[in-house]
Amino acid sequence: MAGSWGRFNIVSLVLGFAFLYLPIVLLVVYSFNESRLVTVWSGFSTKWYVELFSNRSLMDAAWVTARVAFLSATVATVLGTMGAIALTRYTRFRGRLLFSGMVFAPLVMPEVITGLSLLLLFVAINFDRGFFTVTIAHITFSMCFVAVVVQSRLMSFDQSLEEAALDLGATPLKAFFQVTLPVIMPAVVSGWMLAFTLSLDDLVIASFTSGPGATTLPIKIYSQVRLGVTPEINAVCTILIGIVATGVIIASVITKRQEVQRRRDEQAAARITA
């Protein structure tokens, strides 16, 4: 009985992963297809990647996406880190519950609601939609993810290290930049990479807040897919998958190393104390 349940679990796991990842694998494979027909395999070729880099409209959209992702991830990392510090260090202040809800609301808010509300805001203040509106929108929804990552690291941070720096004459700002920030830097970097990849992948919020001259790559891909999938779309999607997968792997490695280093520091402190 136990063996049958084990086989059932294995088969269910394999079918589940196949359902999730087999379409992605097929997309990557057919991006190297010689034929222009995306459903007919006629041989291996990389010519569609060459064609992709010759496609002016896709390259312009990719450049807009890269700039938006870099700027929004950087600002979101700064704001998310500040929010995480406020929630971790100052456990009691007036309006903390409201502030916490505002920081983490985009985590559970549907993207359609977030995009529509930002669109109504920009229209109400007569702010022309374009590059900066998309960037502001991405900062708004990615900041909370950075706050979650950094806050989880700050919860295990030994504040006695910072207190020791203050006792030795360091100012609070200097103690933060020279003691606290280096310790939590892996979490900050992980938060930045998470915000960067989320910005690269966003379609819904960007579609509400974009304007002339600010067409992101996901919007461009979606608009072209409605007319039919082309080999260039497979190629650009493969590149996006590679970038996102690389970012996830790097963030995972950084987090793992951070955890290993934390355990080593705890063991070293325990030996010194003993």
Short mmCIF file of C-alpha atoms in Angstrom, two decimals:
data_model
loop_
_atom_site.label_atom_id
_atom_site.label_comp_id
_atom_site.label_asym_id
_atom_site.label_seq_id
_atom_site.Cartn_x
_atom_site.Cartn_y
_atom_site.Cartn_z
CA MET A 1 0.00 0.00 0.00
CA ALA A 2 2.80 2.34 0.94
CA GLY A 3 4.63 1.49 -2.30
CA SER A 4 1.58 2.28 -4.41
CA TRP A 5 1.17 5.63 -2.69
CA GLY A 6 4.86 6.33 -3.30
CA ARG A 7 4.52 5.61 -7.02
CA PHE A 8 1.38 7.73 -7.17
CA ASN A 9 3.19 10.67 -5.57
CA ILE A 10 6.12 10.32 -7.97
CA VAL A 11 3.85 10.17 -11.02
CA SER A 12 1.84 13.15 -9.78
CA LEU A 13 5.04 15.13 -9.21
CA VAL A 14 6.39 14.31 -12.67
CA LEU A 15 3.10 15.21 -14.37
CA GLY A 16 2.86 18.44 -12.39
CA PHE A 17 6.38 19.56 -13.32
CA ALA A 18 5.80 18.52 -16.93
CA PHE A 19 2.62 20.59 -17.07
CA LEU A 20 4.46 23.61 -15.69
CA TYR A 21 7.79 23.43 -17.50
CA LEU A 22 7.29 21.42 -20.70
CA PRO A 23 5.78 24.42 -22.58
CA ILE A 24 8.78 26.52 -21.55
CA VAL A 25 11.18 23.83 -22.75
CA LEU A 26 9.35 23.62 -26.09
CA LEU A 27 9.51 27.40 -26.48
CA VAL A 28 13.27 27.36 -25.89
CA VAL A 29 13.79 24.45 -28.30
CA TYR A 30 11.74 26.04 -31.09
CA SER A 31 13.61 29.30 -30.73
CA PHE A 32 16.46 27.43 -32.47
CA ASN A 33 14.22 26.17 -35.26
CA GLU A 34 15.33 26.75 -38.84
CA SER A 35 11.78 27.14 -40.12
CA ARG A 36 9.70 30.29 -39.78
CA LEU A 37 6.75 28.07 -38.86
CA VAL A 38 7.03 27.82 -35.09
CA THR A 39 5.26 24.44 -34.95
CA VAL A 40 7.30 22.67 -37.65
CA TRP A 41 10.84 21.59 -36.81
CA SER A 42 13.17 21.75 -39.81
CA GLY A 43 16.62 21.84 -38.24
CA PHE A 44 18.82 23.66 -35.72
CA SER A 45 19.65 27.33 -36.36
CA THR A 46 20.45 30.49 -34.45
CA LYS A 47 19.41 32.84 -37.24
CA TRP A 48 16.34 34.05 -35.37
CA TYR A 49 18.55 35.47 -32.64
CA VAL A 50 20.39 37.40 -35.32
CA GLU A 51 17.06 38.55 -36.72
CA LEU A 52 15.97 39.53 -33.22
CA PHE A 53 18.89 41.90 -32.71
CA SER A 54 18.08 43.42 -36.09
CA ASN A 55 14.48 44.05 -35.06
CA ARG A 56 14.45 47.74 -34.16
CA SER A 57 11.09 47.80 -32.40
CA LEU A 58 11.91 44.84 -30.15
CA MET A 59 15.33 46.27 -29.30
CA ASP A 60 13.80 49.64 -28.40
CA ALA A 61 11.26 47.90 -26.16
CA ALA A 62 14.04 45.84 -24.55
CA TRP A 63 16.07 49.00 -23.86
CA VAL A 64 13.06 50.67 -22.22
CA THR A 65 12.44 47.55 -20.13
CA ALA A 66 16.07 47.37 -18.98
CA ARG A 67 16.12 51.03 -17.94
CA VAL A 68 12.79 50.78 -16.12
CA ALA A 69 13.86 47.57 -14.36
CA PHE A 70 17.22 48.97 -13.23
CA LEU A 71 15.87 52.30 -11.99
CA SER A 72 12.76 50.87 -10.33
CA ALA A 73 14.72 48.05 -8.67
CA THR A 74 17.28 50.50 -7.28
CA VAL A 75 14.72 52.92 -5.85
CA ALA A 76 12.53 50.07 -4.59
CA THR A 77 15.52 48.54 -2.81
CA VAL A 78 16.29 51.80 -1.00
CA LEU A 79 12.67 52.40 0.00
CA GLY A 80 12.02 48.75 0.86
CA THR A 81 15.13 48.59 3.05
CA MET A 82 14.10 51.76 4.87
CA GLY A 83 10.60 50.36 5.39
CA ALA A 84 11.99 47.07 6.71
CA ILE A 85 14.25 48.92 9.15
CA ALA A 86 11.33 51.03 10.39
CA LEU A 87 9.15 47.98 10.95
CA THR A 88 11.92 45.99 12.63
CA ARG A 89 13.57 48.60 14.83
CA TYR A 90 10.53 50.68 15.79
CA THR A 91 7.95 48.20 16.98
CA ARG A 92 5.75 50.82 18.63
CA PHE A 93 4.82 54.08 16.99
CA ARG A 94 1.57 55.74 16.09
CA GLY A 95 0.29 54.52 12.75
CA ARG A 96 2.53 51.44 12.62
CA LEU A 97 -0.33 49.17 11.64
CA LEU A 98 -1.35 51.51 8.82
CA PHE A 99 2.25 51.87 7.67
CA SER A 100 2.75 48.10 7.68
CA GLY A 101 -0.43 47.62 5.69
CA MET A 102 0.62 50.21 3.12
CA VAL A 103 4.06 48.58 2.72
CA PHE A 104 2.76 45.06 2.22
CA ALA A 105 -0.55 45.79 0.47
CA PRO A 106 0.85 45.26 -3.08
CA LEU A 107 1.72 41.68 -2.09
CA VAL A 108 -1.96 40.72 -1.96
CA MET A 109 -3.44 43.39 -4.19
CA PRO A 110 -4.45 42.15 -7.67
CA GLU A 111 -2.24 43.68 -10.34
CA VAL A 112 -5.29 44.91 -12.24
CA ILE A 113 -6.40 46.95 -9.22
CA THR A 114 -2.90 48.34 -8.69
CA GLY A 115 -2.53 49.29 -12.35
CA LEU A 116 -5.98 50.84 -12.58
CA SER A 117 -5.55 52.86 -9.38
CA LEU A 118 -2.20 54.21 -10.57
CA LEU A 119 -3.72 55.08 -13.94
CA LEU A 120 -6.52 57.03 -12.24
CA LEU A 121 -3.93 58.80 -10.08
CA PHE A 122 -1.82 59.88 -13.05
CA VAL A 123 -4.91 61.05 -14.92
CA ALA A 124 -6.18 62.97 -11.87
CA ILE A 125 -2.91 64.87 -11.42
CA ASN A 126 -2.58 65.36 -15.20
CA PHE A 127 0.75 63.50 -15.33
CA ASP A 128 1.63 62.33 -18.84
CA ARG A 129 2.09 58.59 -19.03
CA GLY A 130 5.45 57.37 -20.22
CA PHE A 131 8.77 56.11 -18.92
CA PHE A 132 8.51 57.68 -15.46
CA THR A 133 4.93 56.53 -14.81
CA VAL A 134 5.92 52.93 -15.57
CA THR A 135 8.95 53.30 -13.31
CA ILE A 136 6.86 54.71 -10.45
CA ALA A 137 4.35 51.91 -10.86
CA HIS A 138 7.07 49.25 -10.73
CA ILE A 139 8.60 50.87 -7.66
CA THR A 140 5.21 50.78 -5.97
CA PHE A 141 4.60 47.06 -6.39
CA SER A 142 8.19 45.78 -6.09
CA MET A 143 9.11 47.75 -2.96
CA CYS A 144 7.08 45.41 -0.75
CA PHE A 145 8.99 42.35 -1.98
CA VAL A 146 12.28 44.00 -1.04
CA ALA A 147 10.87 44.89 2.38
CA VAL A 148 9.89 41.28 3.04
CA VAL A 149 13.35 39.95 2.10
CA VAL A 150 15.28 42.55 4.11
CA GLN A 151 12.95 42.37 7.11
CA SER A 152 13.44 38.60 7.36
CA ARG A 153 17.21 39.21 7.62
CA LEU A 154 16.88 42.05 10.11
CA MET A 155 14.77 39.85 12.39
CA SER A 156 17.81 37.63 12.97
CA PHE A 157 20.35 40.47 13.08
CA ASP A 158 22.25 40.78 16.35
CA GLN A 159 21.71 44.41 17.36
CA SER A 160 24.47 44.15 19.94
CA LEU A 161 26.94 44.59 17.07
CA GLU A 162 25.47 47.95 16.24
CA GLU A 163 25.24 48.90 19.92
CA ALA A 164 28.92 48.08 20.32
CA ALA A 165 29.77 50.42 17.43
CA LEU A 166 27.71 53.17 19.07
CA ASP A 167 29.51 52.61 22.39
CA LEU A 168 32.84 53.01 20.58
CA GLY A 169 31.83 56.46 19.34
CA ALA A 170 30.25 55.82 15.97
CA THR A 171 27.23 57.86 14.98
CA PRO A 172 23.97 55.96 14.26
CA LEU A 173 24.39 56.63 10.54
CA LYS A 174 28.01 55.48 10.52
CA ALA A 175 27.13 52.39 12.55
CA PHE A 176 24.44 51.48 10.05
CA PHE A 177 26.65 51.84 6.98
CA GLN A 178 29.72 50.17 8.47
CA VAL A 179 28.15 47.47 10.64
CA THR A 180 24.50 46.77 9.81
CA LEU A 181 24.50 47.25 6.05
CA PRO A 182 27.44 44.89 5.31
CA VAL A 183 25.71 42.17 7.35
CA ILE A 184 22.36 42.52 5.61
CA MET A 185 23.86 43.26 2.19
CA PRO A 186 23.14 39.75 0.79
CA ALA A 187 19.45 40.27 1.59
CA VAL A 188 19.54 43.73 0.02
CA VAL A 189 21.14 42.34 -3.14
CA SER A 190 18.58 39.52 -3.24
CA GLY A 191 15.79 42.06 -2.88
CA TRP A 192 17.20 44.14 -5.73
CA MET A 193 17.44 41.16 -8.04
CA LEU A 194 13.90 40.10 -7.14
CA ALA A 195 12.60 43.60 -7.89
CA PHE A 196 14.57 43.66 -11.15
CA THR A 197 13.12 40.37 -12.39
CA LEU A 198 9.59 41.34 -11.35
CA SER A 199 9.91 44.54 -13.36
CA LEU A 200 11.20 42.62 -16.39
CA ASP A 201 8.21 40.28 -16.32
CA ASP A 202 5.43 42.76 -15.59
CA LEU A 203 2.73 43.17 -18.20
CA VAL A 204 -0.51 44.09 -16.43
CA ILE A 205 0.62 47.13 -14.45
CA ALA A 206 2.83 48.42 -17.28
CA SER A 207 -0.07 48.19 -19.73
CA PHE A 208 -2.08 50.59 -17.55
CA THR A 209 0.71 53.08 -16.91
CA SER A 210 2.73 53.10 -20.16
CA GLY A 211 2.43 55.74 -22.83
CA PRO A 212 4.01 56.83 -26.12
CA GLY A 213 7.68 55.98 -26.27
CA ALA A 214 7.50 53.75 -23.18
CA THR A 215 6.45 50.38 -24.58
CA THR A 216 8.06 47.66 -22.49
CA LEU A 217 9.12 44.32 -23.88
CA PRO A 218 6.26 42.28 -22.34
CA ILE A 219 3.74 44.71 -23.86
CA LYS A 220 5.48 44.50 -27.23
CA ILE A 221 5.51 40.70 -27.11
CA TYR A 222 1.84 40.55 -26.16
CA SER A 223 0.82 42.90 -28.95
CA GLN A 224 2.72 40.83 -31.53
CA VAL A 225 1.53 37.44 -30.22
CA ARG A 226 -2.10 38.44 -30.84
CA LEU A 227 -1.22 38.53 -34.55
CA GLY A 228 0.67 35.24 -34.42
CA VAL A 229 3.80 33.82 -32.80
CA THR A 230 7.01 34.44 -34.73
CA PRO A 231 10.45 32.84 -34.23
CA GLU A 232 11.78 36.20 -33.00
CA ILE A 233 9.24 36.09 -30.17
CA ASN A 234 10.47 32.64 -29.18
CA ALA A 235 14.02 33.96 -29.19
CA VAL A 236 13.32 37.01 -27.06
CA CYS A 237 11.25 34.94 -24.62
CA THR A 238 14.14 32.49 -24.32
CA ILE A 239 16.48 35.34 -23.46
CA LEU A 240 14.03 36.63 -20.85
CA ILE A 241 13.74 33.16 -19.35
CA GLY A 242 17.53 32.95 -19.16
CA ILE A 243 17.82 36.34 -17.46
CA VAL A 244 15.12 35.57 -14.91
CA ALA A 245 16.48 32.09 -14.21
CA THR A 246 19.97 33.50 -13.73
CA GLY A 247 18.64 36.12 -11.33
CA VAL A 248 16.75 33.53 -9.30
CA ILE A 249 19.79 31.25 -9.12
CA ILE A 250 22.10 34.07 -8.06
CA ALA A 251 19.63 35.25 -5.41
CA SER A 252 19.30 31.68 -4.09
CA VAL A 253 23.08 31.27 -3.92
CA ILE A 254 23.47 34.58 -2.10
CA THR A 255 20.76 33.65 0.40
CA LYS A 256 22.33 30.23 0.97
CA ARG A 257 25.77 31.73 1.54
CA GLN A 258 24.26 34.27 3.89
CA GLU A 259 22.68 31.50 5.95
CA VAL A 260 25.93 29.51 6.04
CA GLN A 261 27.90 32.60 7.09
CA ARG A 262 25.37 33.39 9.80
CA ARG A 263 25.70 29.88 11.23
CA ARG A 264 29.48 30.14 11.17
CA ASP A 265 29.36 33.48 12.97
CA GLU A 266 27.02 32.05 15.59
CA GLN A 267 29.31 29.06 16.14
CA ALA A 268 32.36 31.33 16.38
CA ALA A 269 30.59 33.56 18.89
CA ALA A 270 29.56 30.53 20.92
CA ARG A 271 33.16 29.25 21.05
CA ILE A 272 34.43 32.67 22.13
CA THR A 273 31.77 32.91 24.83
CA ALA A 274 32.54 29.41 26.07
#
